[in-house]
């Protein structure tokens, strides 16, 4: 367990971090440190993002929704996560949030929610999912936070897919041989909705030259479980390169 809180600092709204610099936190982060964690001035805090790496700092001032951190030294240099993208059909709220949390912890670089024929919800709470991705990145000690694309129809996404990027599609109840997975950073995994892909979608996916059918075993998995299993399986092939 970490000795101090770890917070993501958006590089889009702050200047580059540097030794001795003073940085004002967002009101929600100040509330979290003071009210939830009951931190006080002088306490250590780690701040990070993909642009600046990770920095050790101390609380210079903390009151209600205001907090200022003085940066001391950089403890980790910037480093992008070398991982996969994840395409998934939105699920019920808790399951979708689980996919975002587990995917972030497993190194997903970007999420692409897609609408398939059996998708049971056509809405996502982008702000909520982004918050979950940030919290997961803080917890698992990665330096970057995955992006979350707007919801799009699966056929449209496939029609615009770059031919040099593999899409590992978890196809249930299909004669997919269990073969060693070899993947590159930037490749993607596709998980279907509850109930799986329709027969027409199976045919559509198999007809695409960039699609790599993926077997997750003989048992039928929950969609959120399948996402974690597929990411672990393809990720193992990625690490082997």
CSV table of C-alpha atoms in Angstrom, one decimal, residues 8 93 98 100 102 148 232:
chain,number,residue,atom,x,y,z
A,8,UNK,CA,-3.9,12.6,-11.4
A,93,UNK,CA,-24.3,0.6,-15.3
A,98,UNK,CA,-16.3,-2.6,-13.9
A,100,UNK,CA,-13.6,0.6,-17.3
A,102,UNK,CA,-10.5,-3.5,-14.8
A,148,UNK,CA,-12.9,6.9,-23.7
A,232,UNK,CA,-5.2,-10.8,-19.9
